CSV table of C-alpha atoms and ligand atoms in Angstrom, one decimal:
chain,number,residue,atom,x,y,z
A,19,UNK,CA,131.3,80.3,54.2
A,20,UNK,CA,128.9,79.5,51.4
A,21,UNK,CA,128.2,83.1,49.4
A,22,UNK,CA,125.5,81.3,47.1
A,23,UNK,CA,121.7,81.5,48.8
A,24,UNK,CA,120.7,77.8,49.5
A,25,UNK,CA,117.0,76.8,47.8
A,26,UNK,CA,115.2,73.6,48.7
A,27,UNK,CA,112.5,73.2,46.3
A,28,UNK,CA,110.0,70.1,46.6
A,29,UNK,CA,109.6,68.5,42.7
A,30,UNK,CA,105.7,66.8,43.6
A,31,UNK,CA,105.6,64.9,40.2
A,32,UNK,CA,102.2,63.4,39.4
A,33,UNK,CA,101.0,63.4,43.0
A,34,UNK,CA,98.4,66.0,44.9
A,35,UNK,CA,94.7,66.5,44.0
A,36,UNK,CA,93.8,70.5,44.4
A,37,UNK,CA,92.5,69.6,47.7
A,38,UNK,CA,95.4,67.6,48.8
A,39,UNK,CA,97.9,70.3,47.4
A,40,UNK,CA,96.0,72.7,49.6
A,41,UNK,CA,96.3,70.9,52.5
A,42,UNK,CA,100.2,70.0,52.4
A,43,UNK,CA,100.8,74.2,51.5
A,44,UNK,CA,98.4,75.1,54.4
A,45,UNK,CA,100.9,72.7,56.7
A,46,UNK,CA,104.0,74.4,55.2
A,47,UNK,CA,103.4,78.0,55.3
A,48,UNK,CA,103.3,78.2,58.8
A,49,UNK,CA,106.8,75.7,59.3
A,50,UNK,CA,108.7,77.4,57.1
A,51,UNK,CA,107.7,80.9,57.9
A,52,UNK,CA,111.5,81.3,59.4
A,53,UNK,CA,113.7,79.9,56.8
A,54,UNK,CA,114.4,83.6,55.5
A,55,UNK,CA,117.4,82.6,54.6
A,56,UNK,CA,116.6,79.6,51.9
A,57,UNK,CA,114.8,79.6,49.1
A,58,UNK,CA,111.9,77.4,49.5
A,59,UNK,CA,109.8,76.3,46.1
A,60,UNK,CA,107.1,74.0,45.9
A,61,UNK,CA,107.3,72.6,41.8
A,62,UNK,CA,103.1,71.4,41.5
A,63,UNK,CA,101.2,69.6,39.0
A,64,UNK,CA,100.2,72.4,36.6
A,65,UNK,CA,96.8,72.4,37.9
A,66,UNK,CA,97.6,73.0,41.2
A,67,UNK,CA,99.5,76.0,40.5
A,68,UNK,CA,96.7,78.1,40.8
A,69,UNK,CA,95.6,77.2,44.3
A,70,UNK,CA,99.7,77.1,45.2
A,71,UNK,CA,99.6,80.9,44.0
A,72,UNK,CA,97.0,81.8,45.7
A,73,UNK,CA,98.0,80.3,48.7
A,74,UNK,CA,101.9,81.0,48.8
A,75,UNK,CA,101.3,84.9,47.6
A,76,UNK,CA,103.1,87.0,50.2
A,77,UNK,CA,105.0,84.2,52.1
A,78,UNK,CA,108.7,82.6,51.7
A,79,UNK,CA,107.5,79.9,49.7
A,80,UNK,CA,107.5,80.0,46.0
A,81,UNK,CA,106.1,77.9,43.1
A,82,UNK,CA,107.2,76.6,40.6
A,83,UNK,CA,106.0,74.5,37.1
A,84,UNK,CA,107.6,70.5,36.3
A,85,UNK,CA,107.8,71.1,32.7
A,86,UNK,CA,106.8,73.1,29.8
A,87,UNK,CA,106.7,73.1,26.3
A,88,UNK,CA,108.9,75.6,24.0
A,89,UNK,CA,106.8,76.7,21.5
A,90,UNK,CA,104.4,79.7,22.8
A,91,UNK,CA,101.7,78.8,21.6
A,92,UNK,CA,100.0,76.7,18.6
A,93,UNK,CA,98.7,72.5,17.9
A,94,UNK,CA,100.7,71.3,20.7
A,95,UNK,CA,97.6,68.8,22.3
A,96,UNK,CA,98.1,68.7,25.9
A,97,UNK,CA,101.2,71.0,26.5
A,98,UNK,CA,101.9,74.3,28.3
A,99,UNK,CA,103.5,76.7,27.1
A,100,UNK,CA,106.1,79.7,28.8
A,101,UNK,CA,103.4,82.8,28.4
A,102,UNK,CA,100.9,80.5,29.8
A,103,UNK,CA,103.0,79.8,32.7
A,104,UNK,CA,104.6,82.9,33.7
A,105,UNK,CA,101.8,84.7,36.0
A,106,UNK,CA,101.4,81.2,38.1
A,107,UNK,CA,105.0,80.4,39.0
A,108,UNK,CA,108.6,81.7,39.6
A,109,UNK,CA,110.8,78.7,38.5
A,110,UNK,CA,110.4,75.7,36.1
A,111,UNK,CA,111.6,72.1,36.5
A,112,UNK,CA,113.5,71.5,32.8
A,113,UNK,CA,115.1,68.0,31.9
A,114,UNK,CA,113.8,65.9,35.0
A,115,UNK,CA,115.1,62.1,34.1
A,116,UNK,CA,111.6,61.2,34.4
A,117,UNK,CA,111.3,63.4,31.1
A,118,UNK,CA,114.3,62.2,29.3
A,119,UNK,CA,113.5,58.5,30.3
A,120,UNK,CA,109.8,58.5,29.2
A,121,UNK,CA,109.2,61.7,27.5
A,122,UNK,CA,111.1,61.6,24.8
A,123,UNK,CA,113.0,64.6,26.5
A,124,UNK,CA,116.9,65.0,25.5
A,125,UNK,CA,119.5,67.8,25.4
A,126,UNK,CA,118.4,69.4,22.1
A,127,UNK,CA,114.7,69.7,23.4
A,128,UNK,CA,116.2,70.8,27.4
A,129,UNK,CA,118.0,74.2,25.8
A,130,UNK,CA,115.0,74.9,23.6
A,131,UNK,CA,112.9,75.0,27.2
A,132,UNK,CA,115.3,76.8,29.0
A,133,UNK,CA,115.8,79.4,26.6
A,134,UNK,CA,111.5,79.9,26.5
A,135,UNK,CA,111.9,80.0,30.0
A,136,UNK,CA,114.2,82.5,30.6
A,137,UNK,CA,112.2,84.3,27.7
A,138,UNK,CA,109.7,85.1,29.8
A,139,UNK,CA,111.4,85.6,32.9
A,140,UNK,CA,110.8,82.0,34.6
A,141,UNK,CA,113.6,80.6,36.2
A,142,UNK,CA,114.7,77.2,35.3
A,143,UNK,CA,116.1,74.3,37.5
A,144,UNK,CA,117.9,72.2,34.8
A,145,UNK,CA,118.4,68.8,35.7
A,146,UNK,CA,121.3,66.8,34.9
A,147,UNK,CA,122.6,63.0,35.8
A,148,UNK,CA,123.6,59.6,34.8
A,149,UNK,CA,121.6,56.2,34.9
A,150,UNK,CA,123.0,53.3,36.9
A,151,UNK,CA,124.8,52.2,33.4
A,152,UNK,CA,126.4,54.8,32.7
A,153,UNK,CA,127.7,55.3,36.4
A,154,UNK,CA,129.1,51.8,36.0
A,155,UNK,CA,131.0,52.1,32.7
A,156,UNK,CA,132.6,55.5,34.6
A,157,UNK,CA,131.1,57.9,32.2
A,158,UNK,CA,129.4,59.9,34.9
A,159,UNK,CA,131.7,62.9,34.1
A,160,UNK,CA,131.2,62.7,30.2
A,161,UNK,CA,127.4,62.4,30.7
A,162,UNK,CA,127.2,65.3,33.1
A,163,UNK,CA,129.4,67.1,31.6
A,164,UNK,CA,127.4,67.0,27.9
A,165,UNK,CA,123.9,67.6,29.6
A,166,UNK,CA,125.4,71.2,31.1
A,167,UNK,CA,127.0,72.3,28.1
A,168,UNK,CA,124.4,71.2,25.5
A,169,UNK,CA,121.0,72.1,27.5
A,170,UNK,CA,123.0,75.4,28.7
A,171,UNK,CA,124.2,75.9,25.2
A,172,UNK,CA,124.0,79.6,23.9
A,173,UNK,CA,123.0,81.3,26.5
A,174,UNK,CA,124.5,84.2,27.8
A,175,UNK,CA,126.1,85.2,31.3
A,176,UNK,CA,123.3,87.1,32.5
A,177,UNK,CA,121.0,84.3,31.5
A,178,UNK,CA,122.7,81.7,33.1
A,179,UNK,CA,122.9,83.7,36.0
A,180,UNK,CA,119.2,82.9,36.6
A,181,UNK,CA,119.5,79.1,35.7
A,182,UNK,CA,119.6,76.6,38.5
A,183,UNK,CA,121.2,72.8,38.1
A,184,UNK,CA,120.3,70.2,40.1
A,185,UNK,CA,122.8,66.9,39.9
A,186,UNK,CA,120.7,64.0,39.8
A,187,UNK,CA,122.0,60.9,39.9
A,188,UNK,CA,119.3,58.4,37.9
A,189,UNK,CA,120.2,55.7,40.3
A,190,UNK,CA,119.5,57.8,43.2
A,191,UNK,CA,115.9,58.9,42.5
A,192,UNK,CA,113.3,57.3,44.3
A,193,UNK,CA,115.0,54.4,45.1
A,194,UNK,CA,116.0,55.1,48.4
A,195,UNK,CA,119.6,55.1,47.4
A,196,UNK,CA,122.0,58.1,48.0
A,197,UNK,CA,124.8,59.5,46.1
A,198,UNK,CA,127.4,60.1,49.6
A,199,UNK,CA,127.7,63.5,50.2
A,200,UNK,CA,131.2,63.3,48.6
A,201,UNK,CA,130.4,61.7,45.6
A,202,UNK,CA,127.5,64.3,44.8
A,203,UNK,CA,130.0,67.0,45.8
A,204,UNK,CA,132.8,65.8,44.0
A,205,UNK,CA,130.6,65.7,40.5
A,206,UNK,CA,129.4,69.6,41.5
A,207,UNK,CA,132.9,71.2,42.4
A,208,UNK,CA,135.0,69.1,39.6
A,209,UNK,CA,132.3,68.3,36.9
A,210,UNK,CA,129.6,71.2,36.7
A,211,UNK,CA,131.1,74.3,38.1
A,212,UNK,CA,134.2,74.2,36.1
A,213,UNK,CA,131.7,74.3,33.1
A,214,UNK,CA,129.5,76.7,34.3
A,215,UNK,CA,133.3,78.7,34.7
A,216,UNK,CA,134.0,77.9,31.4
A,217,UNK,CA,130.7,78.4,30.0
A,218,UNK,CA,129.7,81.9,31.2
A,219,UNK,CA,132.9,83.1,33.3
A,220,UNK,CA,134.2,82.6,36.6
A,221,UNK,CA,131.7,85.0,38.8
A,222,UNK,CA,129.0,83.8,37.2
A,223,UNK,CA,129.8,80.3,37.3
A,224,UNK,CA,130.7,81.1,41.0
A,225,UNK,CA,127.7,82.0,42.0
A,226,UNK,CA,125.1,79.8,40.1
A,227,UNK,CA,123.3,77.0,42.9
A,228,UNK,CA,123.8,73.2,41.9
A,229,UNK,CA,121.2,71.4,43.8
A,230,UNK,CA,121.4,67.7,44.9
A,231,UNK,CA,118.7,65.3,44.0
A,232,UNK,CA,118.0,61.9,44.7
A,233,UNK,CA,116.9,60.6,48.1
A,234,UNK,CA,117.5,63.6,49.9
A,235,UNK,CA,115.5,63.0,53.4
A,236,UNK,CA,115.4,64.6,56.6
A,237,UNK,CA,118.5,62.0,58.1
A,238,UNK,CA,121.2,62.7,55.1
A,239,UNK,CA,120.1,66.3,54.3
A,240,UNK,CA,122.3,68.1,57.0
A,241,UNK,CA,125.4,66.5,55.6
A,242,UNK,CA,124.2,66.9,52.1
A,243,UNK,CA,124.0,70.5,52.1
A,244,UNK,CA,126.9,70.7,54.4
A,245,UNK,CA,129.4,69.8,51.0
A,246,UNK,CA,131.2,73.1,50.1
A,247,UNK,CA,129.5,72.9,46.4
A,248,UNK,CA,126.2,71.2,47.2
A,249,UNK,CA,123.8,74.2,47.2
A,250,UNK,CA,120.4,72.8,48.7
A,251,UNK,CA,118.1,70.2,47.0
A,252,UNK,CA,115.3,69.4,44.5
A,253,UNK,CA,113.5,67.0,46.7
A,254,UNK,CA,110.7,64.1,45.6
A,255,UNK,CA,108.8,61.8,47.6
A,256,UNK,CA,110.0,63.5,50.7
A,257,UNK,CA,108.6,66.7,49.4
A,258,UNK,CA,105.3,65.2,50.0
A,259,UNK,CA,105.2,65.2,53.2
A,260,UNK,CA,104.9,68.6,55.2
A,261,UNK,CA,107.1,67.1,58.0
A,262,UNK,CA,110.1,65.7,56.0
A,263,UNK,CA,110.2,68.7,53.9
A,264,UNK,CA,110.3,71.1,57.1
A,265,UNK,CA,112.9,68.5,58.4
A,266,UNK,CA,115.1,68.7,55.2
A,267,UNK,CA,114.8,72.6,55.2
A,268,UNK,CA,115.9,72.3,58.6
A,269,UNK,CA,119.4,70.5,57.2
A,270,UNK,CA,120.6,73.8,55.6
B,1,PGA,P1,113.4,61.5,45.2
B,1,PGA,O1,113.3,62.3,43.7
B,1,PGA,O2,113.7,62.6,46.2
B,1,PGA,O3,112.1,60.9,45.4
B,1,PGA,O4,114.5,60.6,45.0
B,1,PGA,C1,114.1,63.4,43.4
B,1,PGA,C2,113.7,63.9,42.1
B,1,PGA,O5,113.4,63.1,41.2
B,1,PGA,O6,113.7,65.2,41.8
């Protein structure tokens, strides 16, 4: 029996008008209404967070940012800062490939978010994987392995206690391509949790949730989450659809 509390949580990326993010919340709330037992997030453009509060406020369903910047405040032109973010959301994407591939984003930048996260009391879903290369040349462990300890560097038990990590392999995303439930396992029981042990001590590392990303969809989700170290899901494309991400809440 798994002790840690599954989460699903849908990562929208650049898609969703205000309208359209009202509609797909409007067709959740009522199909998720009994998955007490999960925690559901829906991670929304930043200007649909407002409508996703309003909407989500006193249901199962949380919300949650894709990014931020770690400076509070200042001459940061187009950025968002922690204090900004903290009355519209629960959790905060940090990391996404998408970030590190075209934003510049790397593991120096990834601790400096998570710490303004936790700062303010947001939670943080860290993400963490190799490209196709790197899989290839068999230095999935090494690059995993650096991306936990040096975007989770300096923080303390209690903070990590709060941090999520989702494992997601770069050749996974979007592509239709999925890492087999072992293989994803394997890299979360024998590659991330013994750092998070390491790291910030066995309970704690115990009982933090490492999420699987990349692909996940209504078919492979069961067996997915089914993996004794798989802990739920960060889900993309199939997040944007109010039927596959019932059907993949519906796998834990
Ligand atoms: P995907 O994306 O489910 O579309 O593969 C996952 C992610 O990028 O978080």
């Amino acid at each position: 029996m798994k002790t840690r509390r599954p989460m699903v949580a849908g990562n929208w990326k650049m898609n969703k008008t205000i309208e359209e993010a009202a509609e797909l919340i409007d067709a959740l709330i009522p199909r998720l209404q009994e998955y007490n037992n999960i925690d559901l997030v829906v991670c929304t453009p930043y200007i649909d967070l407002p409508v996703a509060k309003e909407k989500l406020e006193g249901t199962n369903i949380k919300v949650g940012a894709q990014n931020l910047h770690w400076e509070t405040s200042g001459a940061y032109t187009g950025e968002i800062s922690a204090p900004m973010l903290k009355d519209l959301c629960d959790y905060v994407i940090i990391g996404h490939s998408e970030r590190r591939a075209m934003f510049g984003e790397n593991d120096e930048t990834v601790n400096k978010k998570v710490a303004a996260a936790l700062a303010v009391g947001l939670q943080p879903i860290v993400c963490v994987g190799e490209t196709l290369e790197e899989n290839e040349a068999g230095q999935t462990d090494e690059v995993v392995g650096r991306m936990v300890r040096e975007g989770l560097k300096g923080l303390s038990s209690e903070e990590a206690s709060r941090i999520v990590v989702a494992y997601e392999p770069v050749w996974a995303i979007g592509t239709g391509r999925t890492a087999t439930p072992d293989q994803a396992n394997d890299i979360h029981k024998n590659v991330v949790r013994p750092i998070l042990r390491e790291m910030f001590g066995a309970e704690v590392g115990d009982g933090m949730r490492i999420l699987y990303g990349g692909s996940v969809k209504p078919s492979n989700a069961a067996e997915l989450f089914g993996q004794s170290d798989i802990d739920g899901g960060l889900i993309g494309g199939a997040s944007l659809k109010a039927d596959d991400f019932v059907g993949i809440t519906q796998g834990v």
